[in-house]
Coordinates of C-alpha atoms in Angstrom, one line a residue:
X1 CA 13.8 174.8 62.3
X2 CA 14.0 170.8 63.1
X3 CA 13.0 168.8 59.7
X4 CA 10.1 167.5 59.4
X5 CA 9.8 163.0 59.1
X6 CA 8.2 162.6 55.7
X7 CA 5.0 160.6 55.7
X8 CA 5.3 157.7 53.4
X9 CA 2.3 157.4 50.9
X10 CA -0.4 155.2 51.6
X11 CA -0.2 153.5 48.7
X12 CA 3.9 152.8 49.5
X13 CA 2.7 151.6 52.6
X14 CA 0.2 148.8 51.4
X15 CA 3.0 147.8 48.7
X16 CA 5.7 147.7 51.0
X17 CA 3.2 145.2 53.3
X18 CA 2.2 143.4 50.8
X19 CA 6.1 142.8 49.4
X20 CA 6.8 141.8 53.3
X21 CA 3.8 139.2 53.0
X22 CA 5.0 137.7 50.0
X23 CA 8.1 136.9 51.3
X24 CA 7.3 135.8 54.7
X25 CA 4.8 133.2 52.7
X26 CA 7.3 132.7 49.9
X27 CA 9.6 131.6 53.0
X28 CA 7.5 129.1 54.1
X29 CA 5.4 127.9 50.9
X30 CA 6.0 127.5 47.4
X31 CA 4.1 131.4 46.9
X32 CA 6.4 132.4 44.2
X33 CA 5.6 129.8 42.3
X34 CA 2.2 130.1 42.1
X35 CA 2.6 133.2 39.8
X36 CA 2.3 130.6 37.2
X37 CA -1.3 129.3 38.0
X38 CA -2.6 133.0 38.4
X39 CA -1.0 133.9 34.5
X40 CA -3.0 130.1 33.9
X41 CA -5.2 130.8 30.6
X42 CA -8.9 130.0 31.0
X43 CA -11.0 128.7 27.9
X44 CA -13.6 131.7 27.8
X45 CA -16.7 130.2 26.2
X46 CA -19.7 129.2 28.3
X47 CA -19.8 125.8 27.8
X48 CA -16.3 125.7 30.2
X49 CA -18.4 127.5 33.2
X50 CA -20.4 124.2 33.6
X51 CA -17.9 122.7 36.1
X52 CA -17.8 125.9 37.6
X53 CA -21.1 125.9 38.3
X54 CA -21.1 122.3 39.9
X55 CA -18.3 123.4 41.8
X56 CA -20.1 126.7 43.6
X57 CA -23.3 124.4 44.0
X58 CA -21.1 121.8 46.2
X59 CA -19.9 124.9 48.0
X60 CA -23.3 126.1 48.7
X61 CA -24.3 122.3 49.7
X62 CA -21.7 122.1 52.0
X63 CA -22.4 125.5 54.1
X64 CA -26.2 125.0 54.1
X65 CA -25.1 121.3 55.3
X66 CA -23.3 122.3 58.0
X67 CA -26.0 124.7 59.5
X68 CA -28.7 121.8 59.1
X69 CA -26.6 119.7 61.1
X70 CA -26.7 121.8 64.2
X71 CA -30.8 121.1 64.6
X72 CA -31.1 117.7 62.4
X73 CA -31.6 114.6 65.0
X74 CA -30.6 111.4 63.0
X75 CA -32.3 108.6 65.3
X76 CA -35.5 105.8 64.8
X77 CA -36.7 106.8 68.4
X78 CA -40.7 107.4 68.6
X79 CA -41.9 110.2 70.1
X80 CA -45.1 112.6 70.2
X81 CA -45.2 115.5 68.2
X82 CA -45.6 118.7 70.1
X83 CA -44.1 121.5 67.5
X84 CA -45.8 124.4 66.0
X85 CA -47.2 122.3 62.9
X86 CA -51.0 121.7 64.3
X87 CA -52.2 119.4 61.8
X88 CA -49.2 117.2 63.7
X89 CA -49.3 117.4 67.0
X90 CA -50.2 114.2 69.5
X91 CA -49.1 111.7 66.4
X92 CA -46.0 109.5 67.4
X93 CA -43.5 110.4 64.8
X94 CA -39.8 109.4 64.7
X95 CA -37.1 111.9 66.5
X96 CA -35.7 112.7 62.6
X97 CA -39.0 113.4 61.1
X98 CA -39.5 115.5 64.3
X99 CA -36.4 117.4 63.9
X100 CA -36.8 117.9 60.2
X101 CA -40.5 119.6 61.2
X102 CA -38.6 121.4 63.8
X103 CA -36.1 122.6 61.1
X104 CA -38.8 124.0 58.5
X105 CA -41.2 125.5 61.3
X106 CA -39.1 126.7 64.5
X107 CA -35.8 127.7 63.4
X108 CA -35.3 131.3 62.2
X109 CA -34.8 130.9 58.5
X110 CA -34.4 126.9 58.9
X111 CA -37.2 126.1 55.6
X112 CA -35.2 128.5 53.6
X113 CA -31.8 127.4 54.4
X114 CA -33.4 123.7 54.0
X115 CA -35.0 124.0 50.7
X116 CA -32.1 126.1 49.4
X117 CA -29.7 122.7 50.4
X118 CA -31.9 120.5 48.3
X119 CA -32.0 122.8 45.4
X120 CA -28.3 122.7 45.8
X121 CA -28.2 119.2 45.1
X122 CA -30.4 119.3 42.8
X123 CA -28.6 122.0 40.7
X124 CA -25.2 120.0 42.0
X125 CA -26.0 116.8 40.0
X126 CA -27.9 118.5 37.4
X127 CA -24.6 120.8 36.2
X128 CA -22.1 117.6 36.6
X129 CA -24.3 115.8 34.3
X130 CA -24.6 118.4 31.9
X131 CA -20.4 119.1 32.2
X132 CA -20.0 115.3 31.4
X133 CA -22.1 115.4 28.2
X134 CA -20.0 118.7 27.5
X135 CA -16.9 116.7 27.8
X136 CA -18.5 113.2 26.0
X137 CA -20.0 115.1 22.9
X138 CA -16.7 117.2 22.2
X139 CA -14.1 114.3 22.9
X140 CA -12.5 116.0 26.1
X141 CA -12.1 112.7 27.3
X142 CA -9.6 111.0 24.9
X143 CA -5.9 111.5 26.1
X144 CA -4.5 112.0 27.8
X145 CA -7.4 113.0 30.0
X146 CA -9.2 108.9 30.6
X147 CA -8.5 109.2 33.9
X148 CA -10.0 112.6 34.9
X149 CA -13.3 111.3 33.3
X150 CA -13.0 107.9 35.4
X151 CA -13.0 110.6 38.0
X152 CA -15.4 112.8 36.8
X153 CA -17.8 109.9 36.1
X154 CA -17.3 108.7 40.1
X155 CA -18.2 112.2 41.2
X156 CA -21.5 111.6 39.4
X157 CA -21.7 108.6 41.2
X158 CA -21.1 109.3 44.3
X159 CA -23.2 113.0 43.6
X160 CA -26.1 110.7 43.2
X161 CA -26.0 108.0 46.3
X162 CA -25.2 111.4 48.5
X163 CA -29.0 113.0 47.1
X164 CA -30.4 109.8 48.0
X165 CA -28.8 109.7 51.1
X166 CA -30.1 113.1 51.9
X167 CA -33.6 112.4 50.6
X168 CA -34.1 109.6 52.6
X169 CA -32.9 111.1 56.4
X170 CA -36.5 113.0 56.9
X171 CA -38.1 109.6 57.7
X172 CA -41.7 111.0 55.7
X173 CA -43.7 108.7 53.8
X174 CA -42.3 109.6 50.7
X175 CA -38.4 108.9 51.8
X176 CA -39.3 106.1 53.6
X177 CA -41.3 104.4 50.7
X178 CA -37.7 104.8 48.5
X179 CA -36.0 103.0 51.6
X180 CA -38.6 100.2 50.8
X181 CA -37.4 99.8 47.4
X182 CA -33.5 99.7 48.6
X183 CA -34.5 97.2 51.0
X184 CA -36.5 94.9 48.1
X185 CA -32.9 95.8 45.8
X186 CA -31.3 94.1 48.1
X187 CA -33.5 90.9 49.0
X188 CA -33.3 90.5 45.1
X189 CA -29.7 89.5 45.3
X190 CA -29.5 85.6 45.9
X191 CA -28.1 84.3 48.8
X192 CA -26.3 87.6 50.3
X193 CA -29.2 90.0 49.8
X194 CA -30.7 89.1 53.0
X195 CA -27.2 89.5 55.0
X196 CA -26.9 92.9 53.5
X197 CA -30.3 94.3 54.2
X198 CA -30.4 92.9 58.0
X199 CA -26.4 94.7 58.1
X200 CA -27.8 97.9 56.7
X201 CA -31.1 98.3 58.6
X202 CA -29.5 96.7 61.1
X203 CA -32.4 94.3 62.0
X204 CA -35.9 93.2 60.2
X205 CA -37.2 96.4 58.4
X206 CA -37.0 99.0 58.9
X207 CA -34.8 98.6 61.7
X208 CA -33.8 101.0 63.4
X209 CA -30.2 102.0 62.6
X210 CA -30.6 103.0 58.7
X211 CA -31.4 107.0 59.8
X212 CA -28.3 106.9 61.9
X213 CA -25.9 105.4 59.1
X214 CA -27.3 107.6 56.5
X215 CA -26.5 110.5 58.3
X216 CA -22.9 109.4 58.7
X217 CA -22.5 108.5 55.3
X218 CA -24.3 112.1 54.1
X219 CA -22.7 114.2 56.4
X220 CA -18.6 112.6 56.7
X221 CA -17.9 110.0 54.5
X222 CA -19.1 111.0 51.0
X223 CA -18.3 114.6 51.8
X224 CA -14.9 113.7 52.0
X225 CA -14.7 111.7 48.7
X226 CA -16.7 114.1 46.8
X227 CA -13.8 116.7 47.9
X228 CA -11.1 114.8 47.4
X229 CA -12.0 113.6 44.4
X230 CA -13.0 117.3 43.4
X231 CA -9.1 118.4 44.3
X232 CA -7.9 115.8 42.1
X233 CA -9.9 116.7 39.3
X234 CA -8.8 120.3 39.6
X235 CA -5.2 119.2 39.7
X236 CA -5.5 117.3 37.0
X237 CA -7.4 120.0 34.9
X238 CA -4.3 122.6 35.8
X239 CA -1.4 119.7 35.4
X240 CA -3.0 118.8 31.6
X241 CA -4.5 122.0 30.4
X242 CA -8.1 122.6 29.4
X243 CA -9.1 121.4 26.0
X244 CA -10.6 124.5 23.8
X245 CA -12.4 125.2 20.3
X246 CA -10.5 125.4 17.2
X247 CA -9.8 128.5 15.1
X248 CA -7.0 131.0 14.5
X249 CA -4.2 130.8 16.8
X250 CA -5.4 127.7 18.8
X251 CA -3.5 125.0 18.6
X252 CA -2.7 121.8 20.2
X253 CA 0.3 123.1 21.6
X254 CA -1.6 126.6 23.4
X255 CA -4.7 127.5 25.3
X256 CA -6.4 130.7 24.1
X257 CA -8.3 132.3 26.8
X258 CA -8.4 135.0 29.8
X259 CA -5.5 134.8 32.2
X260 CA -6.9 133.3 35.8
X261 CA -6.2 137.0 37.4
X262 CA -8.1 139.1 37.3
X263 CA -10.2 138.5 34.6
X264 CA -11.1 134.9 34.9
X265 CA -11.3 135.5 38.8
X266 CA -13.6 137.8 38.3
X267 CA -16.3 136.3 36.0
X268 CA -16.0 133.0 38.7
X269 CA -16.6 135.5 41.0
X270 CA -19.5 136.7 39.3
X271 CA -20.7 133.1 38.7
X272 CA -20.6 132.3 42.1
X273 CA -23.0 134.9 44.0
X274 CA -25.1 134.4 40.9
X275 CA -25.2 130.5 41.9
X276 CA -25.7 131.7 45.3
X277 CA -28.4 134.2 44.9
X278 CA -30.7 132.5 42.1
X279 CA -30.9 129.1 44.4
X280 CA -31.7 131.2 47.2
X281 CA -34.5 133.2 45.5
X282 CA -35.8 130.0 44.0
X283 CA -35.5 128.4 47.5
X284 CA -37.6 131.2 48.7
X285 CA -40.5 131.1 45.8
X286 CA -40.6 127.5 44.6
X287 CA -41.2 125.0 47.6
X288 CA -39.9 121.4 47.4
X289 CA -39.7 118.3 49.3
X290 CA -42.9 119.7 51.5
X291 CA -42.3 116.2 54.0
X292 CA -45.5 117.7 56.3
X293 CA -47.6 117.1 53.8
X294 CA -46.6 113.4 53.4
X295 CA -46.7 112.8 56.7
X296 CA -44.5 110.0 59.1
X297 CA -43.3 107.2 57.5
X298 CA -45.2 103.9 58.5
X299 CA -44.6 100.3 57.2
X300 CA -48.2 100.1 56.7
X301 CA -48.5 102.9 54.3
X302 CA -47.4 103.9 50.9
X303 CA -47.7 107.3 49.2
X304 CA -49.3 106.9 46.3
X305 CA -48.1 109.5 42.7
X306 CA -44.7 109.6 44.5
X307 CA -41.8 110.6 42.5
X308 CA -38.3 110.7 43.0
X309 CA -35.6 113.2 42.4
X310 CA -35.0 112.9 38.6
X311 CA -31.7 111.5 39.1
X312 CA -33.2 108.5 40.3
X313 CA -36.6 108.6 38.3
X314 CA -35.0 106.7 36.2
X315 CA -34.6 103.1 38.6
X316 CA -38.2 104.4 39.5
X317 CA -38.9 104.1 35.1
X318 CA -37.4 100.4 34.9
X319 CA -39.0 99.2 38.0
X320 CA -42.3 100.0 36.7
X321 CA -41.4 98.8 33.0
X322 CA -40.0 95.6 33.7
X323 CA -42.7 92.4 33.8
X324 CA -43.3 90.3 36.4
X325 CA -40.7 87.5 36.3
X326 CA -38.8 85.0 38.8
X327 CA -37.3 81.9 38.4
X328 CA -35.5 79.1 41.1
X329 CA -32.8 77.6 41.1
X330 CA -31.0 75.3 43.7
X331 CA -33.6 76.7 46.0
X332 CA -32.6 80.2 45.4
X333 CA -35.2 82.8 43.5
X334 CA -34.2 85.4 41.1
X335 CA -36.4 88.0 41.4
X336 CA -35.7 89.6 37.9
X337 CA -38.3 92.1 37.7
X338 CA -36.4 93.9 41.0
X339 CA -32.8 92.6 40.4
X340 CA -32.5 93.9 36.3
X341 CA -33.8 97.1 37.0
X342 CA -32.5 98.2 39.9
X343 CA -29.1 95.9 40.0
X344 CA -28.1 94.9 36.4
X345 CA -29.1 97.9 34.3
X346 CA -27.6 100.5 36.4
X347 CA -24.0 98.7 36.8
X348 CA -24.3 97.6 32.8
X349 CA -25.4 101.7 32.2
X350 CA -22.3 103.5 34.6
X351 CA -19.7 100.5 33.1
X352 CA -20.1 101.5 29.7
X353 CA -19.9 105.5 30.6
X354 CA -17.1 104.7 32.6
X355 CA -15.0 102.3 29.5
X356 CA -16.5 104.2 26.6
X357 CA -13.2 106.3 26.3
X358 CA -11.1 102.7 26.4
X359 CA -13.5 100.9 23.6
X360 CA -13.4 104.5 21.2
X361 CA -9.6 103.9 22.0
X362 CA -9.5 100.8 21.0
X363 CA -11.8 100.9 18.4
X364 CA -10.0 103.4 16.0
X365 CA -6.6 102.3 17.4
X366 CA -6.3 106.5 18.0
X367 CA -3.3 106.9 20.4
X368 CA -2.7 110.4 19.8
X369 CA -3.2 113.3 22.7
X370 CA -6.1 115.6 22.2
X371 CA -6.3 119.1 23.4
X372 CA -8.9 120.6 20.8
X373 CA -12.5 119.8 21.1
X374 CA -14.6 117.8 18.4
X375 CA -17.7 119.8 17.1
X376 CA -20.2 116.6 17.4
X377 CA -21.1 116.9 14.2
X378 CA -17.4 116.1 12.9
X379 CA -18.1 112.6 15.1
X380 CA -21.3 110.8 14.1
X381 CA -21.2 108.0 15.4
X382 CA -19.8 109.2 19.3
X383 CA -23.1 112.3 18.8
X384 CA -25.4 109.1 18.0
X385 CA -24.5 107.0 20.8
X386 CA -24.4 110.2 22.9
X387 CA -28.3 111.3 21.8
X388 CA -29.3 107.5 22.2
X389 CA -28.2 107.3 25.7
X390 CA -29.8 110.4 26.7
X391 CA -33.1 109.3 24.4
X392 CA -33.0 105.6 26.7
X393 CA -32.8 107.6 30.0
X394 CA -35.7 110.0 29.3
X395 CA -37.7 107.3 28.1
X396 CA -36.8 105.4 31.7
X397 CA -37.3 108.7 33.6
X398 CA -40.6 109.9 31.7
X399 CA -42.0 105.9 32.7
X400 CA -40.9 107.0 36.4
X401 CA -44.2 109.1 36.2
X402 CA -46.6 107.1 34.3
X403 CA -49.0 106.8 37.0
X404 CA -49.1 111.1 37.1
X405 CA -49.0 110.8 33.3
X406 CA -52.5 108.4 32.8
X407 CA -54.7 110.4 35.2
X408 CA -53.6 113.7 34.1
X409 CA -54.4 112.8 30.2
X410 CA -56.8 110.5 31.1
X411 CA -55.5 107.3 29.5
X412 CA -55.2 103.7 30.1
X413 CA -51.8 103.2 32.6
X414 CA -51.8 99.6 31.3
X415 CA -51.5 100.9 27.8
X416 CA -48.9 103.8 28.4
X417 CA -46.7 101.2 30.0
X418 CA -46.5 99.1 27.2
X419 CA -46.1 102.0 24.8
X420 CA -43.4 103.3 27.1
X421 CA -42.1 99.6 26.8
X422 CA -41.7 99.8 23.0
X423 CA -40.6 103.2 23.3
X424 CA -37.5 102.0 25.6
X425 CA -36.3 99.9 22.5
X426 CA -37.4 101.5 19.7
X427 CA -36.6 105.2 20.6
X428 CA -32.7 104.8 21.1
X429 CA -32.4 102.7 17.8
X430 CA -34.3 106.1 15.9
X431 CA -32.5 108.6 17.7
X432 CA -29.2 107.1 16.7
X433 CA -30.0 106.8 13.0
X434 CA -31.8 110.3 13.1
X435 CA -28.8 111.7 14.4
X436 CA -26.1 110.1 12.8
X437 CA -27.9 111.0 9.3
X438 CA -28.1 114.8 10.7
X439 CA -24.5 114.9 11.6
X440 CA -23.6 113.8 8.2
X441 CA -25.9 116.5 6.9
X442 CA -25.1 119.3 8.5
X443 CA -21.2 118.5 7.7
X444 CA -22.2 118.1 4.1
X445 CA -23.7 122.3 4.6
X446 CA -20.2 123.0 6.3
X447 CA -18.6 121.8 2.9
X448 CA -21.2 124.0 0.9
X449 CA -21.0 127.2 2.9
X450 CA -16.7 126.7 2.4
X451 CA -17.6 126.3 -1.6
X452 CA -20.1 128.6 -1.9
X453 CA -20.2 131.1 0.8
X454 CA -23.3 132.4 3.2
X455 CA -26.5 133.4 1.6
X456 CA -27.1 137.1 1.3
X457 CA -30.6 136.8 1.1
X458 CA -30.7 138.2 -2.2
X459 CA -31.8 136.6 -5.4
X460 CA -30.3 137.3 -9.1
X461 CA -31.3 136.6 -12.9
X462 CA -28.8 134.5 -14.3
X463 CA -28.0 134.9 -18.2
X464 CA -30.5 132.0 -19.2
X465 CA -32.9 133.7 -17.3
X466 CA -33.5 131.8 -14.4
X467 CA -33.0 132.9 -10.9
X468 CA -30.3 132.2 -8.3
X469 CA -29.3 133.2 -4.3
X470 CA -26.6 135.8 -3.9
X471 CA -23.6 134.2 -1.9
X472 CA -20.4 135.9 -0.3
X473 CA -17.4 134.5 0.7
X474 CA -17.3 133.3 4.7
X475 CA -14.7 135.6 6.4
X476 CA -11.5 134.0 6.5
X477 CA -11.8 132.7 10.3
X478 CA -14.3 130.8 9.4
X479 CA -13.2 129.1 7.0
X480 CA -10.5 128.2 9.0
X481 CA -12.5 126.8 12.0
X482 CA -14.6 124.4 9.6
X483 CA -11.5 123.7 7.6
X484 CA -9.7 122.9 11.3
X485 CA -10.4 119.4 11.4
X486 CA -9.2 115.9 11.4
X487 CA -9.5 113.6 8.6
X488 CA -10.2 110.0 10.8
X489 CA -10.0 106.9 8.7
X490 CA -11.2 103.2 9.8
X491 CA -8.2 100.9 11.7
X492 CA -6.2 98.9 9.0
X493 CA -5.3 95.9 10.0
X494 CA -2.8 93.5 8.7
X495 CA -2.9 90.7 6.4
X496 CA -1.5 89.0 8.1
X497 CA -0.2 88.8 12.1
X498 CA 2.5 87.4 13.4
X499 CA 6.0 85.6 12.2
X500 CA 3.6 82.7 11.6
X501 CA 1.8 84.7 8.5
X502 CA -1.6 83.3 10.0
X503 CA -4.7 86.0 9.2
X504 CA -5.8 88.4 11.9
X505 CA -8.2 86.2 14.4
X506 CA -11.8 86.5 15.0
X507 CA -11.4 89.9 17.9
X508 CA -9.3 91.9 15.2
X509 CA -11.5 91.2 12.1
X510 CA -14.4 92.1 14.6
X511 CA -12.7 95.3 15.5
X512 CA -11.7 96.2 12.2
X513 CA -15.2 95.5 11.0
X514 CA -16.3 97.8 14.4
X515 CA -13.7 100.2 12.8
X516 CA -14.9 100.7 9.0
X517 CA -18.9 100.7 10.7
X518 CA -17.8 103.5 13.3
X519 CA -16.0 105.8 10.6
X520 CA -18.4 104.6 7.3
X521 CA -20.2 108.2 7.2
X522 CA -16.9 110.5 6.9
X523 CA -18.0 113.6 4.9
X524 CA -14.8 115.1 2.2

């Protein structure tokens, strides 16, 4: 009887495949050496996922982009409107606004992959802003991790001009009338602002190359920073850990957390198609950006209640704030009421986000590295500026709509803009003393719940007869995560600097002063 040639295993088979890709790859790439990244620790909490979920989002843009590209005509030329939209047809509209109607009426599935691309972006911006305040309220920003936020902060940026881009190519009333206020930006700046806007709308407005160049710019150009720059930060991320929460067994030397394979893999996973799938049903159930109701954009014509994306609702908030005011000189005019809303305050706003990390630096003369986040209540002062920031925007963004605002309460616009006015300096001042004074306070509770444990909700007769709350100890890892803290103290400066014993000059006794204000409500 002949033997019979054993059958190897499935199972054998697929491992000895797999071993045999592994080292064909390992041959040619550094593979082994990526067993490292996959054992990579992931912080678990949720506040970590917020990157994630700016990340998926760009993902999303980018395929939704890429299908819109293959029906979107980017050109000024006029033509007559002969698509299935009725109410449009026989009106001379522009090739874009054409192709956008076109998009959203003709295309199988073209509204739905269109509205889910702008509720991409929308989400996009949205999740980096909230992932920066994640990183600005805990600290994640001090070193040695300055530069990642210099890059984070940029990807904001440049998250932001790409929307606008975006918003604008339709060529509707509504885009168009934000391309009037670029174009008035720009005539604001003395002596080049006319060069610029004649080189951007290459002409007098609106010219007929801005649609054109705003397509290149959304479609290649910021693309390519935006993922470059999203590499770096991921590099970086990887090269000098992720920051994480104190407790038991986290240190500044580890990262506590769920190794990247499989478990982190698969929660990203999980993340992802739900990114996917609620944008997509919302796509399908909440309509946006509805540019056939606004109609073709003329020169002639302004949309009245129009409102921006909220990330630029703001501009729109100190545009309609600032008062009327101009001045000349050497026979150029300032047009201040355009050039401090839309040119000064925004580069003052982004340079401060993008230095803060330098002047806290600087300011407490901390030169330590980081890896454990703050709870904002162990940094008053940082929460404070933090709330006030966020308190100055709203107040710019919630003036963006106070046109909406008067007729839907019935109330004087003239009035609500000035109270919106006093609001703008007033609110940040209280929202920095309110929260300073409630950072302090809840601390002070910390200190109480570590002396005198957690409430048990019952209530006891003391020997003199009067009555007191029942308390038990907090468990014992508790106590250690309020307890895990640092102790900060103001920058001491020297009597005196120098071989020449003079005193410390005017910029260190103002940073010293800085110092002892900054740190003056430490708590124990």
């Amino acid at each position: 009887m002949l033997p019979q040639r054993r059958t190897a295993r499935p199972g054998a088979r697929a491992g000895r495949a797999a071993e045999s890709g592994f080292k064909y790859l390992d041959a040619r790439m550094p593979a082994a050496e990526g067993g490292s990244l996959v054992r990579k620790a992931f912080p678990d909490h949720w506040s970590f996922l917020l990157g994630e979920l700016a990340l998926y989002s760009l993902v999303l843009l980018l395929l939704t982009g890429v299908f819109l590209t293959f029906f979107f005509h980017p050109t000024s030329t006029e033509l007559r409107y002969t698509g299935s939209y009725v109410p449009m047809r026989g009106q001379l509209v522009s090739e874009a606004y054409d192709s956008t109607l076109h998009i959203s009426f003709d295309v199988r599935g073209g509204l739905l992959i269109r509205q889910v691309h702008h509720w991409a972006a929308l989400v996009f911006i949205t999740a980096i802003g909230v992932h920066m305040m994640r990183v600005f309220f805990t600290g994640a920003f001090r070193k040695p991790r300055e530069i990642n936020w210099v890059v984070g902060v940029t990807l904001f940026v440049l998250a932001v001009v790409e929307g606008f881009c975006g918003y604008s190519l339709p060529d509707d009333l509504l885009s168009g009338t934000g391309l009037r206020v670029v174009q008035s930006l720009l005539l604001s700046i003395p002596v080049v602002g006319t060069y610029l806007s004649l080189f951007l709308f290459g002409g007098e407005y609106p010219g007929t190359e801005i649609i054109p160049r705003l397509y290149t710019v959304h479609i290649l150009l910021i693309p390519a920073l935006l993922v470059a720059l999203v590499v770096l930060h991921l590099i970086l991320v990887v090269y000098l850990k992720h920051t994480q929460w104190g407790g038991p067994g986290r240190t500044k030397g580890n990262v506590v957390g769920q190794p990247m394979f499989p478990q982190f893999t698969a929660k990203s996973a999980g993340l992802q198609m739900m990114v996917f799938g609620l944008t997509t049903v919302l796509a399908g159930v909440a309509q946006i950006n509805p540019v056939w109701n606004y109609g073709p954009y003329r020169t002639d014509q302004v949309s009245t209640g129009s409102q921006p994306d909220w990330y630029i609702g703001f501009l729109e908030g100190s545009l309609r704030l600032m008062p009327p005011f101009e001045t000349t000189v050497w026979g150029h005019t300032f047009m201040w009421n355009i050039l401090v809303p839309t040119v000064i305050l925004p580069a003052l706003l982004f340079t401060a986000i993008y230095l803060y990390p330098f002047l806290e630096r600087w300011l407490t003369g901390d030169d330590r590295e980081h890896h454990l986040c703050d709870r904002p209540r162990e940094r008053p002062a940082r929460t404070a500026f933090g709330v006030a920031g966020i308190t100055f925007y709203g107040v710019l963004l919630l003036a963006g709509g106070n046109d909406v605002i008067a007729t839907m309460f019935g109330v004087s616009l003239n009035a609500l803009t000035w109270t919106f006015r006093g609001a703008l300096v007033l609110a940040p001042v209280i929202a920095f003393m309110v929260t300073r004074r409630l950072c302090v306070a809840l601390r002070a509770h910390d200190f109480e719940r570590i002396r005198e444990g957690e409430e048990t909700g019952e209530v006891r007769q003391t020997l003199e007869g009067g009555m007191e709350p029942g308390h038990r100890p907090l468990p014992y890892a508790k106590q250690y995560t309020l307890l895990m803290r640092e102790r900060p103290r103001p920058l001491e400066l020297p009597a005196a600097r120098g071989s020449d014993g003079r005193p410390p000059g005017r910029v260190q006794r103002l940073r010293g002063a800085l110092s002892r204000w900054y740190f003056g409500d430490r708590v124990g």
